[in-house]
CSV table of C-alpha atoms and ligand atoms in Angstrom, one decimal:
chain,number,residue,atom,x,y,z
A,48,MET,CA,0.0,0.0,0.0
A,49,ASN,CA,1.3,3.4,-0.9
A,50,LEU,CA,0.6,5.5,2.3
A,51,LYS,CA,2.0,8.8,3.6
A,52,PRO,CA,2.5,9.3,7.3
A,53,LEU,CA,0.0,11.8,8.8
A,54,ASP,CA,2.5,14.1,10.4
A,55,ILE,CA,-0.1,16.4,11.8
A,56,LEU,CA,-1.5,13.5,13.8
A,57,THR,CA,1.7,12.2,15.2
A,58,VAL,CA,2.6,12.8,18.7
A,59,THR,CA,6.1,13.8,19.6
A,60,GLU,CA,7.6,14.7,22.9
A,61,ASN,CA,7.2,18.4,22.6
A,62,LYS,CA,4.1,18.5,20.5
A,63,LYS,CA,0.6,18.3,21.9
A,64,THR,CA,-1.3,18.9,18.7
A,65,PHE,CA,-2.1,15.4,17.9
A,66,VAL,CA,-5.7,15.5,18.9
A,67,ILE,CA,-8.8,15.8,16.7
A,68,ALA,CA,-11.6,17.2,18.8
A,69,GLY,CA,-15.1,18.5,18.4
A,70,PRO,CA,-18.6,17.5,19.2
A,71,CYS,CA,-20.1,14.1,18.4
A,72,SER,CA,-22.6,16.0,16.2
A,73,ALA,CA,-22.9,19.6,14.8
A,74,GLU,CA,-26.2,20.7,16.3
A,75,SER,CA,-26.5,24.4,15.5
A,76,LEU,CA,-24.2,27.1,14.1
A,77,GLU,CA,-23.8,28.6,17.5
A,78,GLN,CA,-22.9,25.3,19.3
A,79,THR,CA,-20.5,24.3,16.5
A,80,LEU,CA,-18.7,27.7,16.3
A,81,ASN,CA,-18.6,28.2,20.1
A,82,THR,CA,-17.1,24.7,20.6
A,83,ALA,CA,-14.6,25.3,17.8
A,84,LYS,CA,-13.5,28.7,19.2
A,85,GLU,CA,-12.9,27.3,22.7
A,86,LEU,CA,-11.0,24.3,21.3
A,87,GLU,CA,-8.8,26.6,19.2
A,88,LEU,CA,-8.0,28.6,22.3
A,89,GLN,CA,-6.9,25.3,23.9
A,90,GLY,CA,-4.5,24.6,21.1
A,91,VAL,CA,-6.5,22.1,19.0
A,92,LYS,CA,-5.7,22.1,15.3
A,93,ILE,CA,-8.3,19.7,13.9
A,94,PHE,CA,-12.0,20.1,14.5
A,95,ARG,CA,-14.4,17.2,14.1
A,96,ALA,CA,-18.2,17.2,14.0
A,97,GLY,CA,-20.7,14.6,12.7
A,98,LEU,CA,-23.3,15.8,10.2
A,99,TRP,CA,-24.8,12.5,9.2
A,100,LYS,CA,-25.2,10.4,12.3
A,101,PRO,CA,-25.7,6.6,12.1
A,102,ARG,CA,-27.9,5.9,15.1
A,103,THR,CA,-28.7,2.6,16.6
A,104,LYS,CA,-32.4,3.2,16.7
A,105,PRO,CA,-34.7,5.4,14.6
A,106,GLY,CA,-36.1,8.5,16.3
A,107,SER,CA,-32.7,9.7,17.8
A,108,PHE,CA,-31.0,12.8,16.5
A,109,GLU,CA,-29.7,11.8,13.1
A,110,GLY,CA,-27.6,14.9,12.4
A,111,VAL,CA,-28.2,18.1,10.6
A,112,GLY,CA,-26.9,16.8,7.3
A,113,LYS,CA,-25.7,19.0,4.4
A,114,LYS,CA,-26.5,22.3,6.0
A,115,GLY,CA,-23.8,21.7,8.6
A,116,ILE,CA,-21.2,22.0,5.9
A,117,GLU,CA,-21.5,25.7,6.0
A,118,TRP,CA,-21.0,25.7,9.7
A,119,LEU,CA,-17.8,23.8,9.3
A,120,GLN,CA,-16.7,26.2,6.7
A,121,LYS,CA,-17.3,29.0,9.2
A,122,VAL,CA,-15.2,27.2,11.7
A,123,LYS,CA,-12.4,27.0,9.2
A,124,GLU,CA,-12.6,30.6,8.3
A,125,SER,CA,-12.8,31.9,11.8
A,126,THR,CA,-10.3,29.6,13.6
A,127,GLY,CA,-8.0,28.3,10.8
A,128,MET,CA,-8.5,24.7,12.1
A,129,LEU,CA,-8.7,21.8,9.7
A,130,ILE,CA,-12.2,20.3,9.5
A,131,ALA,CA,-13.3,16.7,9.7
A,132,THR,CA,-16.6,14.9,9.3
A,133,GLU,CA,-18.0,11.3,8.9
A,134,VAL,CA,-19.0,10.0,5.5
A,135,ALA,CA,-21.1,6.9,5.0
A,136,ASN,CA,-22.0,7.1,1.3
A,137,GLU,CA,-21.2,8.6,-2.1
A,138,ILE,CA,-23.4,11.7,-1.5
A,139,HIS,CA,-21.7,12.5,1.8
A,140,VAL,CA,-18.3,12.3,0.1
A,141,LYS,CA,-19.4,14.6,-2.7
A,142,GLU,CA,-20.9,17.2,-0.3
A,143,ALA,CA,-17.9,17.1,2.1
A,144,ILE,CA,-15.2,17.5,-0.6
A,145,LYS,CA,-17.2,20.2,-2.4
A,146,GLY,CA,-17.6,22.0,1.0
A,147,GLY,CA,-13.8,22.0,1.7
A,148,VAL,CA,-13.8,19.4,4.4
A,149,ASP,CA,-10.1,18.4,4.9
A,150,ILE,CA,-10.5,15.0,6.7
A,151,LEU,CA,-13.2,12.5,6.1
A,152,TRP,CA,-13.7,9.5,8.4
A,153,ILE,CA,-15.5,6.3,7.9
A,154,GLY,CA,-17.5,5.3,10.9
A,155,ALA,CA,-17.5,1.8,12.6
A,156,ARG,CA,-20.8,0.7,11.3
A,157,THR,CA,-19.8,1.7,7.7
A,158,THR,CA,-16.4,0.0,7.9
A,159,ALA,CA,-18.3,-3.2,8.6
A,160,ASN,CA,-20.1,-3.0,5.3
A,161,PRO,CA,-17.9,-3.6,2.2
A,162,PHE,CA,-20.6,-2.3,-0.2
A,163,ALA,CA,-20.7,1.0,1.5
A,164,VAL,CA,-16.9,1.3,1.7
A,165,GLN,CA,-16.6,0.5,-2.0
A,166,GLU,CA,-19.2,3.1,-2.8
A,167,ILE,CA,-17.2,5.7,-0.8
A,168,ALA,CA,-13.9,4.5,-2.4
A,169,ASP,CA,-15.4,4.9,-5.9
A,170,GLU,CA,-16.5,8.4,-5.2
A,171,LEU,CA,-13.2,9.3,-3.6
A,172,LYS,CA,-11.4,8.2,-6.8
A,173,ILE,CA,-13.6,10.6,-8.8
A,174,GLN,CA,-13.1,13.4,-6.3
A,175,LEU,CA,-9.4,12.8,-6.2
A,176,LYS,CA,-9.0,13.9,-9.8
A,177,SER,CA,-10.5,17.3,-9.2
A,178,THR,CA,-8.7,17.9,-5.9
A,179,ASN,CA,-5.4,16.8,-7.5
A,180,LYS,CA,-5.8,19.6,-10.0
A,181,LYS,CA,-6.2,22.0,-7.1
A,182,ASN,CA,-3.2,20.4,-5.3
A,183,ARG,CA,-5.4,19.5,-2.4
A,184,ALA,CA,-5.0,16.2,-0.6
A,185,ILE,CA,-7.9,14.1,0.7
A,186,THR,CA,-7.2,12.5,4.1
A,187,VAL,CA,-9.4,9.6,5.1
A,188,LEU,CA,-9.5,8.0,8.6
A,189,ILE,CA,-11.0,4.6,8.9
A,190,LYS,CA,-12.5,3.4,12.2
A,191,ASN,CA,-12.4,-0.2,13.1
A,192,PRO,CA,-15.6,-2.2,12.2
A,193,VAL,CA,-18.0,-2.7,15.1
A,194,ASN,CA,-17.3,-6.4,15.1
A,195,LEU,CA,-13.9,-7.9,16.0
A,196,ASP,CA,-12.7,-8.6,12.5
A,197,LEU,CA,-9.2,-7.3,11.6
A,198,ASP,CA,-9.5,-8.4,7.9
A,199,LEU,CA,-12.7,-6.4,7.5
A,200,TRP,CA,-10.8,-3.4,8.8
A,201,ILE,CA,-7.8,-4.0,6.5
A,202,GLY,CA,-10.2,-4.6,3.6
A,203,ALA,CA,-11.7,-1.2,4.1
A,204,ILE,CA,-8.2,0.4,4.2
A,205,GLU,CA,-7.3,-1.4,1.0
A,206,ARG,CA,-10.5,-0.3,-0.8
A,207,VAL,CA,-9.7,3.4,0.0
A,208,SER,CA,-6.0,2.9,-0.8
A,209,ASN,CA,-6.9,1.3,-4.2
A,210,ALA,CA,-8.9,4.5,-5.0
A,211,GLY,CA,-5.6,6.3,-4.9
A,212,ILE,CA,-5.8,7.9,-1.5
A,213,LYS,CA,-2.4,8.1,0.2
A,214,GLU,CA,-3.3,10.0,3.4
A,215,ILE,CA,-5.0,7.2,5.3
A,216,GLY,CA,-5.2,6.7,9.0
A,217,ALA,CA,-6.9,4.1,11.1
A,218,ILE,CA,-8.9,4.8,14.3
A,219,HIS,CA,-9.3,2.3,17.1
A,220,ARG,CA,-12.7,2.9,18.7
A,221,GLY,CA,-13.3,-0.4,20.4
A,222,PHE,CA,-15.6,-3.3,19.5
A,223,SER,CA,-19.3,-3.9,20.4
A,224,THR,CA,-20.3,-6.4,23.0
A,225,TYR,CA,-23.7,-7.7,24.1
A,226,GLU,CA,-22.9,-7.5,27.8
A,227,LYS,CA,-22.5,-3.9,28.9
A,228,GLY,CA,-19.5,-3.6,31.2
A,229,LEU,CA,-17.0,-0.9,32.1
A,230,PHE,CA,-16.4,0.1,28.5
A,231,ARG,CA,-19.0,1.1,25.9
A,232,ASN,CA,-16.9,-0.7,23.3
A,233,LEU,CA,-14.2,-3.1,24.4
A,234,PRO,CA,-10.7,-2.0,23.4
A,235,HIS,CA,-9.1,-5.4,22.4
A,236,TRP,CA,-5.8,-3.6,22.0
A,237,HIS,CA,-4.1,-6.5,20.3
A,238,ILE,CA,-6.2,-5.9,17.2
A,239,PRO,CA,-4.9,-2.4,16.3
A,240,ILE,CA,-1.4,-3.5,17.4
A,241,GLU,CA,-1.6,-6.4,14.9
A,242,LEU,CA,-2.9,-3.9,12.3
A,243,LYS,CA,0.2,-1.8,12.8
A,244,ARG,CA,2.4,-4.9,12.6
A,245,ARG,CA,0.8,-5.8,9.2
A,246,ILE,CA,0.8,-2.2,7.8
A,247,PRO,CA,3.7,-0.5,9.6
A,248,GLN,CA,3.5,2.8,7.6
A,249,LEU,CA,-0.2,3.3,8.7
A,250,THR,CA,-0.9,6.1,11.2
A,251,ILE,CA,-3.1,4.7,14.0
A,252,LEU,CA,-5.2,6.9,16.3
A,253,CYS,CA,-7.4,6.0,19.2
A,254,ASP,CA,-10.9,7.3,20.0
A,255,PRO,CA,-11.2,7.0,23.8
A,256,SER,CA,-14.6,8.6,23.7
A,257,HIS,CA,-16.3,5.7,21.9
A,258,ILE,CA,-14.3,3.1,23.8
A,259,GLY,CA,-15.1,4.5,27.2
A,260,GLY,CA,-18.6,5.9,26.6
A,261,LYS,CA,-18.1,7.9,29.8
A,262,ARG,CA,-16.0,11.1,30.3
A,263,GLU,CA,-14.3,9.7,33.4
A,264,LEU,CA,-12.5,7.1,31.3
A,265,ILE,CA,-11.1,9.4,28.7
A,266,HIS,CA,-7.9,10.2,30.4
A,267,LEU,CA,-7.1,6.6,31.3
A,268,ILE,CA,-7.8,5.3,27.8
A,269,SER,CA,-5.9,8.1,26.1
A,270,GLN,CA,-2.8,7.5,28.3
A,271,GLN,CA,-3.0,3.8,27.6
A,272,ALA,CA,-3.1,4.5,23.8
A,273,LEU,CA,-0.1,6.8,24.0
A,274,ASP,CA,1.8,4.2,26.1
A,275,MET,CA,1.1,1.7,23.4
A,276,GLY,CA,2.5,3.9,20.7
A,277,PHE,CA,-0.6,5.2,19.0
A,278,SER,CA,0.0,8.4,17.0
A,279,GLY,CA,-2.9,10.5,18.0
A,280,LEU,CA,-6.4,10.8,19.5
A,281,MET,CA,-9.9,11.7,18.4
A,282,ILE,CA,-11.8,13.0,21.4
A,283,GLU,CA,-15.4,14.3,21.5
A,284,SER,CA,-15.7,17.7,23.0
A,285,HIS,CA,-18.9,19.8,23.3
A,286,ILE,CA,-19.4,23.3,24.7
A,287,ASP,CA,-22.2,22.0,26.9
A,288,PRO,CA,-21.8,18.2,27.1
A,289,THR,CA,-24.8,17.5,29.4
A,290,ASN,CA,-27.2,19.0,26.8
A,291,ALA,CA,-25.6,17.3,23.8
A,292,LEU,CA,-28.0,15.7,21.4
A,293,SER,CA,-25.9,12.6,21.0
A,294,ASP,CA,-23.3,10.8,23.1
A,295,LYS,CA,-23.7,13.2,26.0
A,296,ASP,CA,-22.1,11.0,28.7
A,297,GLN,CA,-18.8,10.8,26.9
A,298,GLN,CA,-18.3,14.4,25.7
A,299,ILE,CA,-16.1,16.8,27.6
A,300,THR,CA,-15.8,20.5,27.6
A,301,PRO,CA,-12.9,22.1,25.7
A,302,GLU,CA,-11.4,23.1,29.1
A,303,SER,CA,-11.5,19.5,30.4
A,304,LEU,CA,-9.9,18.4,27.2
A,305,LYS,CA,-7.1,20.8,27.7
A,306,ASN,CA,-6.6,19.5,31.3
A,307,ILE,CA,-6.5,15.9,30.0
A,308,ILE,CA,-4.0,16.7,27.2
A,309,ASP,CA,-1.8,18.6,29.7
A,310,GLN,CA,-1.7,15.6,32.0
A,311,LEU,CA,-0.9,13.1,29.4
A,312,VAL,CA,2.6,11.7,29.7
A,313,ILE,CA,4.2,11.6,26.3
A,314,ARG,CA,6.7,8.7,26.4
A,315,LYS,CA,10.2,9.0,25.0
A,316,ILE,CA,11.1,6.2,22.7
A,317,THR,CA,12.0,4.2,25.7
A,318,ASP,CA,14.7,1.6,26.3
A,319,THR,CA,12.3,-1.0,27.4
A,320,SER,CA,12.6,-4.0,25.1
A,321,GLU,CA,9.8,-5.0,22.7
A,322,SER,CA,9.1,-8.2,24.5
A,323,LEU,CA,8.6,-6.4,27.9
A,324,LYS,CA,6.2,-4.0,26.2
A,325,GLU,CA,4.3,-6.9,24.7
A,326,LEU,CA,4.0,-8.7,28.1
A,327,ARG,CA,2.8,-5.5,29.8
A,328,ARG,CA,0.2,-5.0,27.1
A,329,GLU,CA,-1.0,-8.5,27.7
A,330,ILE,CA,-1.2,-7.8,31.4
A,331,ASP,CA,-3.2,-4.7,30.7
A,332,GLU,CA,-5.6,-6.6,28.6
A,333,VAL,CA,-6.1,-9.4,31.1
A,334,ASP,CA,-6.7,-6.8,33.8
A,335,GLU,CA,-9.2,-5.0,31.7
A,336,ARG,CA,-11.1,-8.2,31.1
A,337,PHE,CA,-10.9,-9.0,34.8
A,338,LEU,CA,-12.3,-5.6,35.7
A,339,ASP,CA,-15.1,-6.0,33.2
A,340,LEU,CA,-16.0,-9.4,34.6
A,341,LEU,CA,-15.9,-8.0,38.1
A,342,SER,CA,-18.3,-5.3,37.2
A,343,GLN,CA,-20.6,-7.8,35.5
A,344,ARG,CA,-20.4,-10.0,38.6
A,345,MET,CA,-21.4,-7.1,40.8
A,346,ALA,CA,-24.3,-6.2,38.6
A,347,ILE,CA,-25.6,-9.8,38.9
A,348,SER,CA,-25.1,-9.7,42.6
A,349,ARG,CA,-27.2,-6.5,42.8
A,350,GLU,CA,-29.9,-8.2,40.8
A,351,ILE,CA,-29.9,-11.1,43.3
A,352,GLY,CA,-30.0,-8.5,46.1
A,353,ARG,CA,-33.2,-7.0,44.6
A,354,TYR,CA,-34.7,-10.5,44.4
A,355,LYS,CA,-33.8,-11.3,48.0
A,356,LYS,CA,-35.3,-8.1,49.1
A,357,GLU,CA,-38.5,-8.7,47.2
A,358,LYS,CA,-38.8,-12.2,48.6
A,359,ASN,CA,-37.7,-11.2,52.0
A,360,ILE,CA,-34.7,-13.5,52.1
A,361,PRO,CA,-31.7,-12.5,54.2
A,362,VAL,CA,-28.6,-11.2,52.3
A,363,LEU,CA,-26.2,-13.7,53.9
A,364,GLN,CA,-26.7,-17.3,52.7
A,365,PRO,CA,-23.9,-19.2,54.6
A,366,ILE,CA,-24.5,-22.6,53.0
A,367,ARG,CA,-24.3,-21.2,49.5
A,368,TYR,CA,-21.2,-19.2,50.4
A,369,ASP,CA,-19.5,-22.2,51.8
A,370,HIS,CA,-20.2,-24.2,48.6
A,371,LEU,CA,-19.0,-21.4,46.5
A,372,VAL,CA,-15.7,-21.1,48.3
A,373,THR,CA,-15.0,-24.8,48.4
A,374,ASN,CA,-15.8,-25.3,44.7
A,375,ARG,CA,-13.7,-22.3,43.6
A,376,ILE,CA,-10.7,-23.3,45.7
A,377,ALA,CA,-10.8,-26.8,44.1
A,378,GLN,CA,-11.0,-25.2,40.6
A,379,ALA,CA,-8.1,-22.8,41.5
A,380,ALA,CA,-6.0,-25.8,42.6
A,381,GLU,CA,-6.5,-27.3,39.1
A,382,LEU,CA,-5.4,-24.0,37.5
A,383,MET,CA,-2.3,-23.9,39.7
A,384,VAL,CA,-3.5,-20.8,41.6
A,385,ASP,CA,-2.6,-20.7,45.2
A,386,LYS,CA,-5.5,-21.7,47.4
A,387,ASP,CA,-4.9,-19.2,50.2
A,388,PHE,CA,-4.6,-16.4,47.7
A,389,ILE,CA,-7.8,-17.4,45.9
A,390,LYS,CA,-9.6,-17.6,49.3
A,391,GLN,CA,-8.6,-14.0,50.0
A,392,VAL,CA,-9.8,-12.8,46.6
A,393,LEU,CA,-13.1,-14.6,47.0
A,394,GLU,CA,-13.6,-13.2,50.5
A,395,ALA,CA,-13.0,-9.7,49.2
A,396,ILE,CA,-15.4,-10.1,46.3
A,397,HIS,CA,-18.0,-11.7,48.6
A,398,GLU,CA,-17.6,-8.9,51.1
A,399,GLU,CA,-18.2,-6.3,48.4
A,400,SER,CA,-21.2,-8.2,47.0
A,401,VAL,CA,-22.8,-8.3,50.5
A,402,ARG,CA,-22.1,-4.6,51.0
A,403,GLN,CA,-23.8,-3.8,47.7
A,404,GLN,CA,-26.8,-6.0,48.5
A,405,LEU,CA,-27.2,-4.4,51.9
A,406,GLU,CA,-27.2,-1.0,50.2
A,407,ILE,CA,-30.2,-2.3,48.2
A,408,PHE,CA,-31.9,-3.5,51.3
A,409,LYS,CA,-31.4,0.0,52.8
A,410,SER,CA,-32.4,2.0,49.8
A,411,THR,CA,-35.8,0.7,48.8
A,412,PRO,CA,-38.7,1.9,51.0
A,413,LYS,CA,-40.2,-0.9,53.1
A,414,ASN,CA,-43.7,-0.4,51.8
A,415,SER,CA,-42.6,-1.2,48.3
A,416,LEU,CA,-41.9,-4.8,49.4
A,417,LYS,CA,-44.3,-7.3,48.0
A,418,GLY,CA,-45.6,-9.9,50.5
A,419,THR,CA,-44.3,-8.3,53.7
A,420,LYS,CA,-46.3,-6.3,56.1
B,82,PEP,C1,-18.6,9.3,16.0
B,82,PEP,O1,-17.4,9.4,15.8
B,82,PEP,O2,-19.4,10.1,16.4
B,82,PEP,C2,-19.2,7.9,15.7
B,82,PEP,C3,-20.4,7.7,15.3
B,82,PEP,O3,-18.3,7.0,15.9
B,82,PEP,P1,-18.3,5.4,15.7
B,82,PEP,O4,-18.4,5.2,14.2
B,82,PEP,O5,-16.9,5.0,16.2
B,82,PEP,O6,-19.4,4.8,16.4
B,83,MN,MN1,-20.2,10.1,18.9
C-alpha cells in the first residue's frame, strides 16, 4: 500500500497537537462555532463534527446533514482549524469534498459494510481527480468495524487505498459487545497492534470517547493509547456536554480536554525491550477483562439483592457461600493458583457483594416490598 504518514496527527515529545476534537454532532451554528473557538484557544488544530449520524435506533438525533457543511466552513474561516466529518455514502463524500472538508472519516458501522466502503472509495477516486488539480490532498480515517474482524478493517483500508488515497489513518474505537461492562466498546488492543504490525506505515489513532462511553474514562484510555505507541487521539468535545443531542455521557468541555491533554505523559522512545512491552500489554488486557468481569459480577449480585429483598430472604446465605468457596478453591488448585490467595480474593469479592446487597436493602422503602407487612 502506498501510504503517507499523517504528520499532523503524530505525537512527539514536545508537541501536543495530535488531537482531533469536536462534538459528536454539529447541532447548531452557535454550538459548532462556540465549541470550535474554545478548542482553538486550547490549542486544538483539527475540528471534528458529525453531520450524518448513524444511530442505533430510529427517532434519535440523526444529524443536521448537508446544512452543517456551511457551519464547518465558518469554523475553518474563523479559527484556521482543519475540519473533519464522517461519511457513509457517495453523496456524503461529494458534499464534504465540495464543501472543503479536509479530513473524512468512515464510521465503525460503515467499515463493517464492504458495499458502503466500496461506494465511498469509488466516489473518492472521482473526487481525487479534481482535488489533485487543485493540489489538495484528501485525508481519510477509517474506524475499526463494530465487530472484532481485523481483515474487514484491513479490507476497508485497501479499498480506500486502491482508490488512490495516500493520506490514510486508522482509528481504534473499540468493539461492540452484548454484555455492557465498564467500556462502551471493548478495546481489544491486540487488534490495532496487529494492524500496525501488518501495515507499519499506517498512522493509527485512538478514539477514547467511543471506547469508554463515559467522560471519566477518557484520560485513562488516552494514556494507555499513547503508552502503546498510538500516534494521536480523536476525542469528542462539546461546549455544553450535558445537553448534547448525541453521546452526551462521553463528551467533555474544551477546558477539560485541555486538562487531559496537559496531564498526558508523552513517552520517550524508551529503552524497554519490545518483549517487555508486549507482556505489559497482555497484562493490561487481562486486567481490563478482569475488571469488566468483576463489574458484571457485581451487577448480577445487585440483581440477586433485589430479588432477595422482594422475597424477604436474608442477604447472607452461609451454605451457598460455603459451597462457592469450596468449589472455587478446588478449581483454583487445578489451575495452579494458590488456594490461600484465591480464598482471600473470593472473600474480598463476597464482602463487596454483601455490601452492595445491603445497600439495596437499605435504599428501597419498606412499603414497596411485596408480600411483607
Ligand atoms: C462518531 O465518531 O461520532 C461515531 C459515530 O463513531 P463510531 O463510528 O466510532 O461509532
Ligand atoms: Mn459520537
